[in-house]
mmCIF file of C-alpha atoms in Angstrom:
data_model
loop_
_atom_site.group_PDB
_atom_site.id
_atom_site.type_symbol
_atom_site.label_atom_id
_atom_site.label_comp_id
_atom_site.label_asym_id
_atom_site.label_seq_id
_atom_site.Cartn_x
_atom_site.Cartn_y
_atom_site.Cartn_z
ATOM 1 C CA MET A 1002 0.071 -0.041 0.037
ATOM 2 C CA ARG A 1003 1.371 3.426 -1.079
ATOM 3 C CA VAL A 1004 0.653 6.265 1.373
ATOM 4 C CA ILE A 1005 0.799 9.996 1.438
ATOM 5 C CA GLY A 1006 1.394 11.783 4.836
ATOM 6 C CA ILE A 1007 0.641 15.243 5.057
ATOM 7 C CA ASP A 1008 1.716 17.792 7.838
ATOM 8 C CA PRO A 1009 -0.798 20.667 6.857
ATOM 9 C CA GLY A 1010 0.697 24.139 6.855
ATOM 10 C CA LEU A 1011 0.709 27.297 4.663
ATOM 11 C CA THR A 1012 4.234 28.255 4.922
ATOM 12 C CA ARG A 1013 5.538 24.787 4.796
ATOM 13 C CA CYS A 1014 3.356 21.761 4.130
ATOM 14 C CA GLY A 1015 5.348 18.804 4.929
ATOM 15 C CA VAL A 1016 4.618 15.565 2.315
ATOM 16 C CA GLY A 1017 6.028 12.131 2.676
ATOM 17 C CA VAL A 1018 5.297 9.153 0.552
ATOM 18 C CA VAL A 1019 5.929 5.559 1.755
ATOM 19 C CA GLU A 1020 4.905 2.110 0.843
ATOM 20 C CA GLY A 1021 4.345 -0.724 3.371
ATOM 21 C CA THR A 1022 2.066 -2.990 4.984
ATOM 22 C CA VAL A 1023 1.117 -3.463 8.781
ATOM 23 C CA GLY A 1024 3.944 -5.082 10.894
ATOM 24 C CA ARG A 1025 6.718 -4.577 8.219
ATOM 25 C CA PRO A 1026 9.177 -1.721 8.131
ATOM 26 C CA PRO A 1027 7.837 0.706 5.274
ATOM 27 C CA ARG A 1028 9.894 2.127 2.501
ATOM 28 C CA LEU A 1029 10.767 5.697 1.519
ATOM 29 C CA VAL A 1030 9.473 6.963 -1.701
ATOM 30 C CA ALA A 1031 9.525 10.478 -1.700
ATOM 31 C CA VAL A 1032 9.453 13.409 0.867
ATOM 32 C CA GLY A 1033 9.607 16.921 0.638
ATOM 33 C CA VAL A 1034 7.519 20.387 1.419
ATOM 34 C CA VAL A 1035 5.193 22.358 -0.522
ATOM 35 C CA ARG A 1036 5.642 25.989 0.442
ATOM 36 C CA THR A 1037 3.343 29.089 -0.425
ATOM 37 C CA PRO A 1038 4.416 32.766 -0.223
ATOM 38 C CA VAL A 1039 4.281 34.558 3.059
ATOM 39 C CA GLY A 1040 2.369 37.710 2.914
ATOM 40 C CA GLU A 1041 0.251 36.476 -0.030
ATOM 41 C CA ASP A 1042 -3.352 36.504 0.307
ATOM 42 C CA VAL A 1043 -4.786 33.105 2.344
ATOM 43 C CA ALA A 1044 -7.040 32.297 -0.840
ATOM 44 C CA LEU A 1045 -4.111 32.491 -3.134
ATOM 45 C CA ARG A 1046 -1.788 30.534 -0.699
ATOM 46 C CA LEU A 1047 -4.414 27.679 -0.436
ATOM 47 C CA LEU A 1048 -4.713 27.754 -4.209
ATOM 48 C CA ALA A 1049 -0.817 27.343 -4.438
ATOM 49 C CA LEU A 1050 -0.947 24.830 -1.854
ATOM 50 C CA GLU A 1051 -3.501 22.688 -3.731
ATOM 51 C CA ARG A 1052 -1.593 22.860 -7.059
ATOM 52 C CA GLY A 1053 1.559 21.577 -5.082
ATOM 53 C CA LEU A 1054 -0.203 18.909 -3.644
ATOM 54 C CA VAL A 1055 -1.983 17.915 -6.914
ATOM 55 C CA GLU A 1056 1.610 17.383 -8.181
ATOM 56 C CA TRP A 1057 2.517 15.273 -5.462
ATOM 57 C CA PHE A 1058 -0.530 13.016 -5.956
ATOM 58 C CA ASP A 1059 -0.137 12.978 -9.796
ATOM 59 C CA GLU A 1060 3.541 12.096 -9.644
ATOM 60 C CA TYR A 1061 3.403 9.429 -6.482
ATOM 61 C CA GLN A 1062 -0.151 8.164 -7.059
ATOM 62 C CA PRO A 1063 -0.597 7.148 -3.383
ATOM 63 C CA GLU A 1064 -3.473 4.917 -2.417
ATOM 64 C CA ALA A 1065 -4.380 6.494 0.858
ATOM 65 C CA VAL A 1066 -3.701 9.647 2.732
ATOM 66 C CA GLY A 1067 -2.805 10.417 6.473
ATOM 67 C CA ILE A 1068 -3.056 13.988 7.657
ATOM 68 C CA GLU A 1069 -1.972 15.289 11.002
ATOM 69 C CA ARG A 1070 -4.990 16.674 12.858
ATOM 70 C CA VAL A 1071 -4.721 20.272 13.640
ATOM 71 C CA PHE A 1072 -5.349 21.397 17.262
ATOM 72 C CA ALA A 1073 -5.745 24.940 18.575
ATOM 73 C CA GLN A 1074 -2.906 25.624 21.028
ATOM 74 C CA HIS A 1075 -0.932 28.706 21.111
ATOM 75 C CA ASN A 1076 -0.709 30.841 17.901
ATOM 76 C CA LEU A 1077 -4.553 31.005 17.131
ATOM 77 C CA ALA A 1078 -4.053 32.970 13.694
ATOM 78 C CA SER A 1079 -1.799 30.432 12.617
ATOM 79 C CA VAL A 1080 -3.796 27.536 13.716
ATOM 80 C CA MET A 1081 -6.801 28.709 11.648
ATOM 81 C CA ASP A 1082 -4.300 29.192 8.712
ATOM 82 C CA THR A 1083 -3.032 25.433 9.278
ATOM 83 C CA ALA A 1084 -6.589 24.002 9.642
ATOM 84 C CA GLN A 1085 -7.663 25.641 6.420
ATOM 85 C CA ALA A 1086 -4.640 24.023 4.721
ATOM 86 C CA SER A 1087 -5.806 20.877 5.963
ATOM 87 C CA GLY A 1088 -9.278 21.240 4.519
ATOM 88 C CA VAL A 1089 -7.523 21.775 1.289
ATOM 89 C CA ALA A 1090 -5.202 18.739 1.777
ATOM 90 C CA ALA A 1091 -8.067 16.500 2.707
ATOM 91 C CA LEU A 1092 -10.112 17.913 -0.409
ATOM 92 C CA THR A 1093 -7.440 16.989 -2.638
ATOM 93 C CA GLY A 1094 -7.276 13.599 -1.310
ATOM 94 C CA ALA A 1095 -11.133 12.943 -1.251
ATOM 95 C CA ARG A 1096 -11.404 14.425 -4.937
ATOM 96 C CA ARG A 1097 -9.129 11.576 -6.094
ATOM 97 C CA GLY A 1098 -11.566 8.874 -4.376
ATOM 98 C CA LEU A 1099 -8.907 8.491 -1.715
ATOM 99 C CA ARG A 1100 -9.664 7.404 2.031
ATOM 100 C CA VAL A 1101 -8.479 10.241 4.164
ATOM 101 C CA THR A 1102 -7.576 9.438 7.544
ATOM 102 C CA PHE A 1103 -6.566 12.275 10.347
ATOM 103 C CA HIS A 1104 -4.298 11.348 13.034
ATOM 104 C CA THR A 1105 -3.689 13.431 16.161
ATOM 105 C CA PRO A 1106 0.046 14.248 17.001
ATOM 106 C CA SER A 1107 0.002 12.158 20.020
ATOM 107 C CA GLU A 1108 -1.060 9.074 17.833
ATOM 108 C CA VAL A 1109 1.526 9.822 15.339
ATOM 109 C CA LYS A 1110 4.286 10.103 18.217
ATOM 110 C CA ALA A 1111 2.969 7.001 19.752
ATOM 111 C CA ALA A 1112 2.882 4.886 16.357
ATOM 112 C CA VAL A 1113 6.521 5.862 15.552
ATOM 113 C CA THR A 1114 8.306 6.109 18.919
ATOM 114 C CA GLY A 1115 6.038 4.013 20.988
ATOM 115 C CA SER A 1116 5.522 7.458 23.281
ATOM 116 C CA GLY A 1117 2.489 9.713 22.764
ATOM 117 C CA SER A 1118 4.913 12.417 24.414
ATOM 118 C CA ALA A 1119 8.010 12.299 22.203
ATOM 119 C CA ASP A 1120 9.558 15.258 20.982
ATOM 120 C CA LYS A 1121 10.344 16.343 17.363
ATOM 121 C CA ALA A 1122 13.954 15.127 17.454
ATOM 122 C CA GLN A 1123 12.830 11.832 18.896
ATOM 123 C CA VAL A 1124 10.079 11.482 15.970
ATOM 124 C CA ALA A 1125 12.583 12.408 13.711
ATOM 125 C CA ALA A 1126 15.271 9.904 14.653
ATOM 126 C CA MET A 1127 12.708 7.143 14.803
ATOM 127 C CA VAL A 1128 11.525 7.901 11.191
ATOM 128 C CA THR A 1129 15.085 7.739 10.077
ATOM 129 C CA ARG A 1130 15.703 4.495 11.645
ATOM 130 C CA ILE A 1131 12.343 2.986 10.398
ATOM 131 C CA LEU A 1132 12.809 3.878 6.869
ATOM 132 C CA GLY A 1133 16.635 3.062 6.858
ATOM 133 C CA LEU A 1134 17.763 6.664 5.868
ATOM 134 C CA ASP A 1135 21.328 7.814 6.173
ATOM 135 C CA ALA A 1136 20.180 11.254 7.966
ATOM 136 C CA ALA A 1137 16.785 12.687 9.250
ATOM 137 C CA PRO A 1138 14.758 14.370 6.577
ATOM 138 C CA LYS A 1139 14.728 18.137 6.605
ATOM 139 C CA PRO A 1140 12.884 20.559 7.416
ATOM 140 C CA ALA A 1141 11.160 19.007 10.422
ATOM 141 C CA ASP A 1142 7.740 19.291 8.501
ATOM 142 C CA ALA A 1143 9.155 16.738 6.017
ATOM 143 C CA ALA A 1144 10.213 14.342 8.856
ATOM 144 C CA ASP A 1145 6.645 14.824 10.299
ATOM 145 C CA ALA A 1146 4.862 14.033 7.116
ATOM 146 C CA LEU A 1147 6.871 10.765 6.948
ATOM 147 C CA ALA A 1148 6.035 10.045 10.569
ATOM 148 C CA ILE A 1149 2.398 10.585 9.705
ATOM 149 C CA ALA A 1150 2.694 8.297 6.625
ATOM 150 C CA VAL A 1151 4.289 5.446 8.553
ATOM 151 C CA THR A 1152 1.256 5.973 10.921
ATOM 152 C CA GLN A 1153 -1.189 5.835 8.374
ATOM 153 C CA VAL A 1154 0.477 2.368 6.938
ATOM 154 C CA TRP A 1155 0.571 0.958 10.454
ATOM 155 C CA ARG A 1156 -2.915 2.187 11.784
ATOM 156 C CA GLY A 1157 -4.482 2.106 8.567
ATOM 157 C CA ALA A 1158 -5.649 -1.741 8.801
ATOM 158 C CA ALA A 1159 -6.520 -1.231 12.332
ATOM 159 C CA THR A 1160 -8.613 1.832 11.591
ATOM 160 C CA ASN A 1161 -10.296 0.292 8.764
ATOM 161 C CA ARG A 1162 -11.194 -3.155 11.149
ATOM 162 C CA TYR A 1163 -12.369 -0.492 13.833
ATOM 163 C CA ALA A 1164 -14.755 1.010 11.285
ATOM 164 C CA ALA A 1165 -16.018 -2.263 10.130
ATOM 165 C CA ALA A 1166 -16.600 -3.356 13.567
ATOM 166 C CA VAL A 1167 -18.565 -0.127 14.399
ATOM 167 C CA ALA A 1168 -20.513 -0.461 11.239
ATOM 168 C CA ALA A 1169 -21.309 -3.978 11.918
ATOM 169 C CA ALA A 1170 -22.255 -3.247 15.802
ATOM 170 C CA LYS A 1171 -24.797 -0.428 14.121
ATOM 171 C CA GLY A 1172 -26.282 -3.050 11.741
ATOM 172 C CA LYS A 1173 -27.112 -5.155 14.852
ATOM 173 C CA ARG A 1174 -29.088 -2.483 16.693
ATOM 174 C CA MET B 655 -20.671 44.551 -8.098
ATOM 175 C CA ARG B 656 -21.976 41.187 -7.599
ATOM 176 C CA VAL B 657 -20.795 39.457 -4.132
ATOM 177 C CA ILE B 658 -20.957 36.243 -2.689
ATOM 178 C CA GLY B 659 -20.828 36.059 1.157
ATOM 179 C CA ILE B 660 -20.029 32.636 2.802
ATOM 180 C CA ASP B 661 -20.632 31.949 6.435
ATOM 181 C CA PRO B 662 -18.285 28.606 6.581
ATOM 182 C CA GLY B 663 -19.571 25.262 8.100
ATOM 183 C CA LEU B 664 -19.730 21.630 7.318
ATOM 184 C CA THR B 665 -23.179 20.857 8.596
ATOM 185 C CA ARG B 666 -24.661 24.019 7.007
ATOM 186 C CA CYS B 667 -22.635 26.585 5.175
ATOM 187 C CA GLY B 668 -24.545 29.705 4.657
ATOM 188 C CA VAL B 669 -24.579 31.222 1.221
ATOM 189 C CA GLY B 670 -25.691 34.818 0.133
ATOM 190 C CA VAL B 671 -25.472 36.674 -3.030
ATOM 191 C CA VAL B 672 -26.050 40.371 -3.222
ATOM 192 C CA GLU B 673 -25.487 43.031 -5.876
ATOM 193 C CA GLY B 674 -24.559 46.696 -4.818
ATOM 194 C CA THR B 675 -22.050 49.468 -4.599
ATOM 195 C CA VAL B 676 -20.643 51.235 -1.660
ATOM 196 C CA GLY B 677 -23.001 53.612 -0.205
ATOM 197 C CA ARG B 678 -26.289 52.364 -1.654
ATOM 198 C CA PRO B 679 -28.498 49.518 -0.270
ATOM 199 C CA PRO B 680 -27.749 46.450 -1.803
ATOM 200 C CA ARG B 681 -30.223 43.941 -3.643
ATOM 201 C CA LEU B 682 -30.911 40.520 -2.895
ATOM 202 C CA VAL B 683 -29.872 37.751 -5.670
ATOM 203 C CA ALA B 684 -29.973 34.596 -3.786
ATOM 204 C CA VAL B 685 -29.658 33.090 -0.491
ATOM 205 C CA GLY B 686 -29.440 29.446 1.006
ATOM 206 C CA VAL B 687 -27.247 26.762 2.717
ATOM 207 C CA VAL B 688 -25.093 23.990 1.659
ATOM 208 C CA ARG B 689 -25.413 21.227 3.998
ATOM 209 C CA THR B 690 -23.213 18.185 4.261
ATOM 210 C CA PRO B 691 -24.016 14.872 5.613
ATOM 211 C CA VAL B 692 -23.382 14.622 9.638
ATOM 212 C CA GLY B 693 -21.373 11.551 10.521
ATOM 213 C CA GLU B 694 -19.904 11.335 7.002
ATOM 214 C CA ASP B 695 -15.996 11.282 6.895
ATOM 215 C CA VAL B 696 -14.677 15.084 7.054
ATOM 216 C CA ALA B 697 -12.611 14.776 3.641
ATOM 217 C CA LEU B 698 -15.993 13.643 2.135
ATOM 218 C CA ARG B 699 -18.086 16.335 3.629
ATOM 219 C CA LEU B 700 -15.379 18.831 2.417
ATOM 220 C CA LEU B 701 -15.788 17.301 -1.100
ATOM 221 C CA ALA B 702 -19.424 17.712 -0.901
ATOM 222 C CA LEU B 703 -19.268 21.365 0.395
ATOM 223 C CA GLU B 704 -16.818 22.217 -2.633
ATOM 224 C CA ARG B 705 -19.380 20.588 -5.002
ATOM 225 C CA GLY B 706 -22.072 22.799 -3.473
ATOM 226 C CA LEU B 707 -20.274 25.877 -3.566
ATOM 227 C CA VAL B 708 -19.172 25.381 -7.256
ATOM 228 C CA GLU B 709 -22.822 25.023 -8.148
ATOM 229 C CA TRP B 710 -23.554 28.322 -6.402
ATOM 230 C CA PHE B 711 -20.580 30.232 -8.101
ATOM 231 C CA ASP B 712 -21.475 28.558 -11.424
ATOM 232 C CA GLU B 713 -25.155 29.648 -11.171
ATOM 233 C CA TYR B 714 -24.692 33.267 -9.913
ATOM 234 C CA GLN B 715 -21.132 34.242 -11.192
ATOM 235 C CA PRO B 716 -20.081 36.407 -8.313
ATOM 236 C CA GLU B 717 -17.397 39.104 -8.916
ATOM 237 C CA ALA B 718 -15.833 38.856 -5.156
ATOM 238 C CA VAL B 719 -15.940 36.503 -2.252
ATOM 239 C CA GLY B 720 -16.494 37.596 1.568
ATOM 240 C CA ILE B 721 -15.773 34.753 4.161
ATOM 241 C CA GLU B 722 -16.524 35.077 7.847
ATOM 242 C CA ARG B 723 -13.153 34.569 9.413
ATOM 243 C CA VAL B 724 -13.208 31.673 11.963
ATOM 244 C CA PHE B 725 -12.171 32.040 15.414
ATOM 245 C CA ALA B 726 -11.163 29.525 17.973
ATOM 246 C CA GLN B 727 -13.681 29.880 20.964
ATOM 247 C CA HIS B 728 -15.647 27.255 22.546
ATOM 248 C CA ASN B 729 -16.118 23.869 20.666
ATOM 249 C CA LEU B 730 -12.672 23.253 19.409
ATOM 250 C CA ALA B 731 -13.492 20.408 17.323
ATOM 251 C CA SER B 732 -16.229 21.983 15.288
ATOM 252 C CA VAL B 733 -14.076 25.274 15.092
ATOM 253 C CA MET B 734 -11.375 23.064 13.241
ATOM 254 C CA ASP B 735 -14.111 21.521 10.890
ATOM 255 C CA THR B 736 -15.160 25.199 10.328
ATOM 256 C CA ALA B 737 -11.898 26.358 9.494
ATOM 257 C CA GLN B 738 -11.231 23.489 7.167
ATOM 258 C CA ALA B 739 -14.629 24.545 5.524
ATOM 259 C CA SER B 740 -13.411 27.991 5.198
ATOM 260 C CA GLY B 741 -10.226 26.773 3.347
ATOM 261 C CA VAL B 742 -12.309 24.920 0.785
ATOM 262 C CA ALA B 743 -14.485 27.950 0.280
ATOM 263 C CA ALA B 744 -11.578 30.488 -0.094
ATOM 264 C CA LEU B 745 -9.990 27.760 -2.425
ATOM 265 C CA THR B 746 -13.052 27.686 -4.575
ATOM 266 C CA GLY B 747 -13.274 31.487 -4.841
ATOM 267 C CA ALA B 748 -9.505 31.836 -5.713
ATOM 268 C CA ARG B 749 -9.634 28.976 -8.290
ATOM 269 C CA ARG B 750 -12.116 31.417 -10.304
ATOM 270 C CA GLY B 751 -9.623 34.131 -9.899
ATOM 271 C CA LEU B 752 -11.819 36.137 -7.688
ATOM 272 C CA ARG B 753 -10.551 38.187 -4.772
ATOM 273 C CA VAL B 754 -11.376 36.478 -1.457
ATOM 274 C CA THR B 755 -11.666 38.780 1.836
ATOM 275 C CA PHE B 756 -12.032 37.476 5.267
ATOM 276 C CA HIS B 757 -14.205 39.488 7.538
ATOM 277 C CA THR B 758 -14.222 39.098 11.363
ATOM 278 C CA PRO B 759 -17.695 38.516 12.947
ATOM 279 C CA SER B 760 -17.575 41.947 14.816
ATOM 280 C CA GLU B 761 -16.571 43.669 11.367
ATOM 281 C CA VAL B 762 -19.698 41.934 10.124
ATOM 282 C CA LYS B 763 -21.829 43.045 12.814
ATOM 283 C CA ALA B 764 -20.618 46.587 12.851
ATOM 284 C CA ALA B 765 -20.976 46.888 8.953
ATOM 285 C CA VAL B 766 -24.475 45.902 9.072
ATOM 286 C CA THR B 767 -25.864 47.059 12.307
ATOM 287 C CA GLY B 768 -23.468 49.812 13.575
ATOM 288 C CA SER B 769 -22.426 47.656 16.631
ATOM 289 C CA GLY B 770 -19.738 45.148 16.659
ATOM 290 C CA SER B 771 -21.505 43.516 19.685
ATOM 291 C CA ALA B 772 -24.769 43.088 18.015
ATOM 292 C CA ASP B 773 -26.485 39.764 18.553
ATOM 293 C CA LYS B 774 -27.720 37.249 15.860
ATOM 294 C CA ALA B 775 -31.247 38.536 16.017
ATOM 295 C CA GLN B 776 -30.128 42.181 15.413
ATOM 296 C CA VAL B 777 -27.836 41.258 12.555
ATOM 297 C CA ALA B 778 -30.856 39.209 10.873
ATOM 298 C CA ALA B 779 -33.070 42.091 11.526
ATOM 299 C CA MET B 780 -30.870 44.747 9.876
ATOM 300 C CA VAL B 781 -30.120 42.381 6.853
ATOM 301 C CA THR B 782 -33.824 41.971 6.462
ATOM 302 C CA ARG B 783 -34.294 45.773 6.364
ATOM 303 C CA ILE B 784 -31.264 46.713 4.011
ATOM 304 C CA LEU B 785 -32.324 44.050 1.592
ATOM 305 C CA GLY B 786 -35.870 45.034 1.723
ATOM 306 C CA LEU B 787 -37.039 41.547 2.484
ATOM 307 C CA ASP B 788 -40.514 40.700 3.721
ATOM 308 C CA ALA B 789 -39.080 38.154 6.437
ATOM 309 C CA ALA B 790 -35.517 37.363 7.963
ATOM 310 C CA PRO B 791 -33.892 34.727 5.840
ATOM 311 C CA LYS B 792 -33.735 31.158 7.581
ATOM 312 C CA PRO B 793 -31.844 29.384 8.651
ATOM 313 C CA ALA B 794 -29.559 31.650 10.681
ATOM 314 C CA ASP B 795 -26.652 30.729 8.705
ATOM 315 C CA ALA B 796 -28.283 32.096 5.652
ATOM 316 C CA ALA B 797 -28.799 35.368 7.111
ATOM 317 C CA ASP B 798 -25.196 35.573 8.400
ATOM 318 C CA ALA B 799 -24.088 34.840 4.851
ATOM 319 C CA LEU B 800 -25.993 37.950 3.520
ATOM 320 C CA ALA B 801 -24.551 40.030 6.333
ATOM 321 C CA ILE B 802 -21.245 38.958 5.185
ATOM 322 C CA ALA B 803 -21.948 39.641 1.608
ATOM 323 C CA VAL B 804 -23.317 43.184 2.543
ATOM 324 C CA THR B 805 -20.109 43.669 4.447
ATOM 325 C CA GLN B 806 -18.171 42.581 1.538
ATOM 326 C CA VAL B 807 -20.099 45.116 -0.801
ATOM 327 C CA TRP B 808 -19.757 48.081 1.671
ATOM 328 C CA ARG B 809 -15.986 47.389 2.929
ATOM 329 C CA GLY B 810 -14.956 45.951 -0.257
ATOM 330 C CA ALA B 811 -13.896 49.369 -1.866
ATOM 331 C CA ALA B 812 -12.400 50.528 1.598
ATOM 332 C CA THR B 813 -10.333 47.269 1.906
ATOM 333 C CA ASN B 814 -8.943 47.830 -1.615
ATOM 334 C CA ARG B 815 -8.120 51.435 -0.761
ATOM 335 C CA TYR B 816 -6.285 50.252 2.141
ATOM 336 C CA ALA B 817 -4.437 47.735 0.718
ATOM 337 C CA ALA B 818 -3.439 49.916 -2.152
ATOM 338 C CA ALA B 819 -2.346 52.471 0.420
ATOM 339 C CA VAL B 820 -0.133 49.736 2.406
ATOM 340 C CA ALA B 821 1.627 48.672 -0.910
ATOM 341 C CA ALA B 822 2.460 52.243 -1.727
ATOM 342 C CA ALA B 823 3.864 52.839 1.707
ATOM 343 C CA LYS B 824 5.818 49.535 1.218
ATOM 344 C CA GLY B 825 7.185 50.733 -2.073
ATOM 345 C CA LYS B 826 8.525 53.975 -0.594
ATOM 346 C CA ARG B 827 10.680 52.182 2.136
#
């Protein structure tokens, strides 16, 4: 299964593509960031982001999409921009008929490092090891995107089983 | 100038189209909501929202877009959904080459009622009066969308003058 992981953002949107199945180490296909011009109108930045992401989808033809779920924490204005970017990323995947799954930051950290409270450096180090890379991918958003993609590969099957169980339980009511 | 106002949301996204110029009462063209199925995957709801909004843009051919700026306040999960919907709305406008302007809730209230702290009923009542309608548009999201559209018509020229002044000042540095 080829999966694209997206760490949404307007200034730097991390994108990572990996291939793998549950229980086996996934393989790196590609990693990078989509940047949009700071200071440009938000709507035009969202449009630039969409174009950038479409290029990634076109080139690497992922079969599933994992996106990091945005939480409102510190900088509210930038969180709203990030959430808007997340909407565009989800839309880009859905438009191609792909299943789009959101993962919380702690789900991603737990999947990759075993601890939901791991820091960025630990996540990057584990991603580097899991994918057998020579060095940690840079910038941090790119490493995060790979962590999300790895999470999607490993959690994907579990999520689908869970969804199937819920659907089955609902059918029995 | 024909303007579309959008009150972003996934369950009900308010849409209002008005025609007018600064200093004159605008005219109602159309008003309604785009709904997406509650319980459906967020990515599929964003896709449904995009399709609904594209129909509005196709049918009414607005020349500018006003969107209510989303703030993180109470229900964080729903705010994030709303922000993602806002991103899709902005993208839909930008893709057509339209200028997309965000207005804060208090800017909209102030433009329509004269008070930045007006309540929803006051906003709906003033929108009804400004547009010469027989009754307030329902649901509330539809009335809000019209208020945003009226704000866009009235503030549009001012915003452009301000942007031009800022650009000129930057050029002088």
